[in-house]
Amino acid sequence: MLLQLALPRSLRTRQWGRFVFRPAVRAASTTPQRLDLLAVDKKWKNRWRCDPTAQLAKKHGKQKAYVLSMFPYPSGTLHMGHVRVYTISDVLARFKHMKGYDVLHPMGWDAFGLPAENAAIERGIDPAQWTMQNIANMKEQLRAIGAHFDWDRELMTCSPSFYKHTQRLFLMLHKRDLAYQAKALVNYDPVDKTVLANEQVDANGCSWRSGAKVEKVELKQWFFRITAFKEALLKDLDSLTDGWPERVLSMQRHWLGKSSGAHIRFLVSAPDGNYNIQVFTTRPDTLHGVQYLALSLTHPLVVRLANSNPDLKSFLDSASSLPEDTKSGYRLPDVLAVNPLSSLETNSSLQSSIPVFVAPYVLGEYGEGAVMGVPGHDSRDFAFWNENSGSQPISFVVKSPSSTEQNSAESLSDGPQPFTKKGVLADTCGSYSGMSSDEGGMKIVADLKNKGNFADNAENWRLRDWLVSRQRYWGTPIPIIHCGSCGPVPVPDDQLPVELPVVEGAGLKGKQGNPLESAEEWLHTSCPSCGGPAQRDTDTMDTFVDSSWYFMRFLDPSNEANPFSPSQVHPVDVYIGGIEHAILHLLYARFIYKFLATSELFPKELSGPSMVAEPFLKLLSQGMVHGKTYSDPSTGRFLKPSELDLSKSDAPLIKGTQTAPTVSFEKMSKSKYNGVDPTSCIDTYGSDAVRAHILFSAPVSEVLEWDESKIVGMERWFNRLWRVISDSRTSLGNFSSLNEETVKSLNDITLPDLTKISDDEASILLIAHDTITSVSHCLDEMPYGLNTVISNLTKFTNALASSSLPTSASTPTSQTVLYITLSSLLRLLAPITPALASEFWEHLHNNILKSSNTTSPSTAVPSIFSSPWPTLLLSESEVQSLRARGGKTVAVQINGKLRFSTVIPSPPTTETTSDKKGPSEVEKAWILTHLLETEEGKLWMKERNDWEKRRRVIVVGGGKVVNVVF
Ligand code: ANZ
Ligand code: ZN
């Protein structure tokens, strides 16, 4: 028996009973109906819309998988970047589903924020209505992409049922003293009387809206104490090494910015007295080389001296408009510092009194706002010294430990350079000479500490607490009530949510400042603590607070008692989003998750001391989508589509001059006329072609150059597959070993006896096996290579298309091989092109199930998504034996010289194989494709020679010898 199904014996016999053997007549390859991609798209979307479970029925109780893409801001229309990210997450979610997981793939809306409020201010539109309308539009567009989301869990951050819990989160933080109020410098627009975010201040320091010069004013603001979690935020990044891109990890590390070093205190004499100035340094070993001190513009000493020094005052005023990397400085007259080392040793080479500068390169908010300047060993100090010291010599106090690598000062002919590496302390360092940088630095700090508390070990972080206050209407109100006698009082739990007062759009039109301050009725309330008259806090929260926990809300969206779902907490398995969120959003979400893990709401098994609480186990950050951009080569002006003749897609012309435009790919923007509207694209090509094209055009993390003219490649592929399906449908018409149930457990079908299959069948099986391996591996482990999934699937399709199997299969053996390979291919394809794969699946099975089911001819074909993901077909030893058998040895000559010979899978037999004239074009293509995939082929035909530049390829000896001329 050639065909065996792993079915209960009773069923099996029944099956066999129905087996009809047809004579081995080659089914004629009839031209199938034209494949109408748009009709297929429409048919399946309609079907899924009426019955969402018909597509991806939930698999309760199974192992869970949480696939999430960063939720969008409801701006009104999806752009190509959205299509890219949601296609990727949809593919991964569908894949996990077919692998048998209970998949959570939800979608929501990051729905608070400025654009809605601006629409209200500028056009009198109600922000809530504006937002809802946009959400409705974008939801339609998401459906059009063919993405399947758990819409029953949909959330929007602007709905009171969501922000009630954002407010709870705020109060939980407040209770633990992790939300606090403090004065902070903010951007203030004096015309609009409003606080601006940094992004709303233009390069000239003016308000983007009123154009007024923005002022820095000190206002009381709310902060979250994210710095309390800095150690865990840094250390736990190590646990993400396998799941997150290295680039994002290092951006996070840099943002946290931990550095270890020392505080060193310098005695400073100024006209009005003596001071101690503390600096932070990571290189105490360079203390002998200090040649100046530099203070930030906001250092207390500088601020005080400026009161009596008009020159200094005017320097400070002009400094704020200097470029960021400026090396200008102002030397403070009559101010001198003493190197604390002079208290330890009398060292003649130590500079006895040190000038003190004010320098914009010293940051006010970092360390102590003061720097010990070491020009010999720090590049910035070096540049500063050269500009401000008036050619004074530079002292070098650390040298390279190896004699071969000399101090840069001595070795370079184009003048001295700073030696910035660690090394050994030089002879000028008195008793520290000869010590390594680390040892010397430690000893210097210890000695200075003992001598007179001149130094301490210290560490510094770049991370600052998170300023969450916004003086804006369209955000989550801060749930605090200010009482004259009790101070700030939390709103009691049973009074949540504090809802935004309804300010109709017209009420906001042309308004200045924060509308909540004038919402009289809402503003005045009574103190929850003493009952006296009190006022609500009028700030709303940064929208990053909403997005710092939304992913937890999806897990149990109707849980009112505990929104941070104790029984449900499950980190996101794969999180997909743009690299622009690599720092802030991810950091804030990690912080809030860690905070919640320390609360009693979190399940103990996930918050124990040995647990690393991280919300996103794997992170895929996708690159941007760039659009094809045309410009006039003579002027550089961007050209509108109406100015171009694009009738020949490979040779565009500028209308009028009939000259060729410059073509490039750039970030899509209105001013470059290079935007692409996803909806019109889907209307033209169907969502499956758009999805496949997006995935194929670039690896996930790289920039995708959107070139619509290449989408035709996908259409050709689909048509080729359509033809294979149509041919096979006829050949498999009497393949009666299937019923509805077996279609749902396809992986249980046993292969025929491999010693009895033909070479053609063997090579098709091998390709199917290899494709299953590589596609599964990519989707499981390496989704960055989704583009290779598409190329693997097209190759697999081509192999089937050039084989005679689809048209000729007629014995149970060949039918089984054909059916297994074909059903594998369709299942591998299903996550990527769900409608198309469903159509092909139905078309194929329609015929088979109808012919095999005599009792009920109207059998419904089970959805392709109810079938399992294909498992490997062959064991390793079977692969080996098939390769050896089906293999074909080919000798390859490069420019007439024999370079290598290798074994490739045998080409499928085609009609012309027996032709004396030699191999057919199809066979030649087969041989070359496989040669190029071998190690030797890659070396000789791609690396050492450029395959694209080959001049001639001759295949002789029935394909046993290939000669390539470059
Ligand atoms: C002397 C020195 C010598 C330094 C040397 C470096 C190399 P990270 O690693 O980023 O923490 N620094 C300290 N406070 C600063 C401020 N407010 N603005 C600008 N620069 C500041 O950098 C620490 C180093 O940056 C410190 O170590 C200090 O320069 C400078 F060969 O001190 B160093
Ligand atoms: Zn009170």
mmCIF file with all atom_site columns, C-alpha atoms in Angstrom, residues 458-528:
data_model
loop_
_atom_site.group_PDB
_atom_site.id
_atom_site.type_symbol
_atom_site.label_atom_id
_atom_site.label_alt_id
_atom_site.label_comp_id
_atom_site.label_asym_id
_atom_site.label_entity_id
_atom_site.label_seq_id
_atom_site.pdbx_PDB_ins_code
_atom_site.Cartn_x
_atom_site.Cartn_y
_atom_site.Cartn_z
_atom_site.occupancy
_atom_site.B_iso_or_equiv
_atom_site.pdbx_formal_charge
_atom_site.auth_seq_id
_atom_site.auth_comp_id
_atom_site.auth_asym_id
_atom_site.auth_atom_id
_atom_site.pdbx_PDB_model_num
ATOM 1  C CA . ALA A 1 458 ? 30.297  58.725 42.911 1.00 0.00 ? 458 ALA A CA 1
ATOM 2  C CA . GLU A 1 459 ? 28.054  57.583 40.171 1.00 0.00 ? 459 GLU A CA 1
ATOM 3  C CA . ASN A 1 460 ? 25.907  59.577 37.847 1.00 0.00 ? 460 ASN A CA 1
ATOM 4  C CA . TRP A 1 461 ? 22.891  58.806 35.728 1.00 0.00 ? 461 TRP A CA 1
ATOM 5  C CA . ARG A 1 462 ? 21.619  60.669 32.723 1.00 0.00 ? 462 ARG A CA 1
ATOM 6  C CA . LEU A 1 463 ? 18.087  59.570 33.474 1.00 0.00 ? 463 LEU A CA 1
ATOM 7  C CA . ARG A 1 464 ? 15.844  62.255 34.984 1.00 0.00 ? 464 ARG A CA 1
ATOM 8  C CA . ASP A 1 465 ? 12.434  61.889 36.561 1.00 0.00 ? 465 ASP A CA 1
ATOM 9  C CA . TRP A 1 466 ? 9.591   61.894 34.077 1.00 0.00 ? 466 TRP A CA 1
ATOM 10 C CA . LEU A 1 467 ? 7.709   65.163 33.795 1.00 0.00 ? 467 LEU A CA 1
ATOM 11 C CA . VAL A 1 468 ? 4.119   64.078 33.173 1.00 0.00 ? 468 VAL A CA 1
ATOM 12 C CA . SER A 1 469 ? 2.159   67.354 33.526 1.00 0.00 ? 469 SER A CA 1
ATOM 13 C CA . ARG A 1 470 ? 0.654   68.920 30.445 1.00 0.00 ? 470 ARG A CA 1
ATOM 14 C CA . GLN A 1 471 ? -1.309  72.151 30.624 1.00 0.00 ? 471 GLN A CA 1
ATOM 15 C CA . ARG A 1 472 ? -3.695  70.830 28.029 1.00 0.00 ? 472 ARG A CA 1
ATOM 16 C CA . TYR A 1 473 ? -7.316  69.792 27.702 1.00 0.00 ? 473 TYR A CA 1
ATOM 17 C CA . TRP A 1 474 ? -7.244  66.568 25.674 1.00 0.00 ? 474 TRP A CA 1
ATOM 18 C CA . GLY A 1 475 ? -5.560  64.178 28.097 1.00 0.00 ? 475 GLY A CA 1
ATOM 19 C CA . THR A 1 476 ? -6.181  62.177 31.272 1.00 0.00 ? 476 THR A CA 1
ATOM 20 C CA . PRO A 1 477 ? -7.002  64.604 34.110 1.00 0.00 ? 477 PRO A CA 1
ATOM 21 C CA . ILE A 1 478 ? -4.664  64.331 37.074 1.00 0.00 ? 478 ILE A CA 1
ATOM 22 C CA . PRO A 1 479 ? -6.825  62.935 39.892 1.00 0.00 ? 479 PRO A CA 1
ATOM 23 C CA . ILE A 1 480 ? -5.771  65.344 42.591 1.00 0.00 ? 480 ILE A CA 1
ATOM 24 C CA . ILE A 1 481 ? -7.768  67.987 44.447 1.00 0.00 ? 481 ILE A CA 1
ATOM 25 C CA . HIS A 1 482 ? -5.979  70.971 45.947 1.00 0.00 ? 482 HIS A CA 1
ATOM 26 C CA . CYS A 1 483 ? -7.297  72.150 49.270 1.00 0.00 ? 483 CYS A CA 1
ATOM 27 C CA . GLY A 1 484 ? -6.245  75.334 51.051 1.00 0.00 ? 484 GLY A CA 1
ATOM 28 C CA . SER A 1 485 ? -5.919  73.521 54.347 1.00 0.00 ? 485 SER A CA 1
ATOM 29 C CA . CYS A 1 486 ? -5.058  69.921 53.412 1.00 0.00 ? 486 CYS A CA 1
ATOM 30 C CA . GLY A 1 487 ? -2.816  70.535 50.396 1.00 0.00 ? 487 GLY A CA 1
ATOM 31 C CA . PRO A 1 488 ? -2.985  68.105 47.468 1.00 0.00 ? 488 PRO A CA 1
ATOM 32 C CA . VAL A 1 489 ? -5.477  65.316 48.203 1.00 0.00 ? 489 VAL A CA 1
ATOM 33 C CA . PRO A 1 490 ? -5.956  62.205 46.025 1.00 0.00 ? 490 PRO A CA 1
ATOM 34 C CA . VAL A 1 491 ? -9.414  61.757 44.528 1.00 0.00 ? 491 VAL A CA 1
ATOM 35 C CA . PRO A 1 492 ? -10.957 58.755 46.353 1.00 0.00 ? 492 PRO A CA 1
ATOM 36 C CA . ASP A 1 493 ? -11.213 55.556 44.357 1.00 0.00 ? 493 ASP A CA 1
ATOM 37 C CA . ASP A 1 494 ? -15.005 55.586 44.268 1.00 0.00 ? 494 ASP A CA 1
ATOM 38 C CA . GLN A 1 495 ? -14.970 59.024 42.641 1.00 0.00 ? 495 GLN A CA 1
ATOM 39 C CA . LEU A 1 496 ? -12.899 57.864 39.681 1.00 0.00 ? 496 LEU A CA 1
ATOM 40 C CA . PRO A 1 497 ? -12.808 58.600 36.876 1.00 0.00 ? 497 PRO A CA 1
ATOM 41 C CA . VAL A 1 498 ? -12.384 62.324 37.095 1.00 0.00 ? 498 VAL A CA 1
ATOM 42 C CA . GLU A 1 499 ? -13.996 62.955 33.747 1.00 0.00 ? 499 GLU A CA 1
ATOM 43 C CA . LEU A 1 500 ? -12.976 65.740 31.449 1.00 0.00 ? 500 LEU A CA 1
ATOM 44 C CA . PRO A 1 501 ? -15.604 68.470 31.459 1.00 0.00 ? 501 PRO A CA 1
ATOM 45 C CA . VAL A 1 502 ? -17.364 68.631 28.128 1.00 0.00 ? 502 VAL A CA 1
ATOM 46 C CA . VAL A 1 503 ? -16.020 71.652 26.327 1.00 0.00 ? 503 VAL A CA 1
ATOM 47 C CA . GLU A 1 504 ? -17.667 71.543 22.955 1.00 0.00 ? 504 GLU A CA 1
ATOM 48 C CA . GLY A 1 505 ? -15.326 72.233 20.082 1.00 0.00 ? 505 GLY A CA 1
ATOM 49 C CA . ALA A 1 506 ? -16.810 75.666 19.664 1.00 0.00 ? 506 ALA A CA 1
ATOM 50 C CA . GLY A 1 507 ? -15.892 76.392 23.258 1.00 0.00 ? 507 GLY A CA 1
ATOM 51 C CA . LEU A 1 508 ? -12.242 75.750 22.487 1.00 0.00 ? 508 LEU A CA 1
ATOM 52 C CA . LYS A 1 509 ? -12.138 77.694 19.253 1.00 0.00 ? 509 LYS A CA 1
ATOM 53 C CA . GLY A 1 510 ? -9.485  80.369 19.337 1.00 0.00 ? 510 GLY A CA 1
ATOM 54 C CA . LYS A 1 511 ? -8.939  79.707 23.050 1.00 0.00 ? 511 LYS A CA 1
ATOM 55 C CA . GLN A 1 512 ? -5.649  80.460 24.717 1.00 0.00 ? 512 GLN A CA 1
ATOM 56 C CA . GLY A 1 513 ? -4.092  78.620 27.607 1.00 0.00 ? 513 GLY A CA 1
ATOM 57 C CA . ASN A 1 514 ? -5.458  75.599 29.374 1.00 0.00 ? 514 ASN A CA 1
ATOM 58 C CA . PRO A 1 515 ? -9.247  75.298 28.969 1.00 0.00 ? 515 PRO A CA 1
ATOM 59 C CA . LEU A 1 516 ? -9.507  73.328 32.216 1.00 0.00 ? 516 LEU A CA 1
ATOM 60 C CA . GLU A 1 517 ? -8.536  76.435 34.182 1.00 0.00 ? 517 GLU A CA 1
ATOM 61 C CA . SER A 1 518 ? -11.693 78.171 33.038 1.00 0.00 ? 518 SER A CA 1
ATOM 62 C CA . ALA A 1 519 ? -14.074 75.199 33.306 1.00 0.00 ? 519 ALA A CA 1
ATOM 63 C CA . GLU A 1 520 ? -15.557 76.783 36.414 1.00 0.00 ? 520 GLU A CA 1
ATOM 64 C CA . GLU A 1 521 ? -18.149 74.196 37.284 1.00 0.00 ? 521 GLU A CA 1
ATOM 65 C CA . TRP A 1 522 ? -15.719 71.322 36.954 1.00 0.00 ? 522 TRP A CA 1
ATOM 66 C CA . LEU A 1 523 ? -12.860 73.137 38.617 1.00 0.00 ? 523 LEU A CA 1
ATOM 67 C CA . HIS A 1 524 ? -14.521 73.898 41.942 1.00 0.00 ? 524 HIS A CA 1
ATOM 68 C CA . THR A 1 525 ? -15.225 70.944 44.149 1.00 0.00 ? 525 THR A CA 1
ATOM 69 C CA . SER A 1 526 ? -14.990 69.997 47.773 1.00 0.00 ? 526 SER A CA 1
ATOM 70 C CA . CYS A 1 527 ? -11.976 68.537 49.533 1.00 0.00 ? 527 CYS A CA 1
ATOM 71 C CA . PRO A 1 528 ? -12.350 64.759 49.980 1.00 0.00 ? 528 PRO A CA 1
#
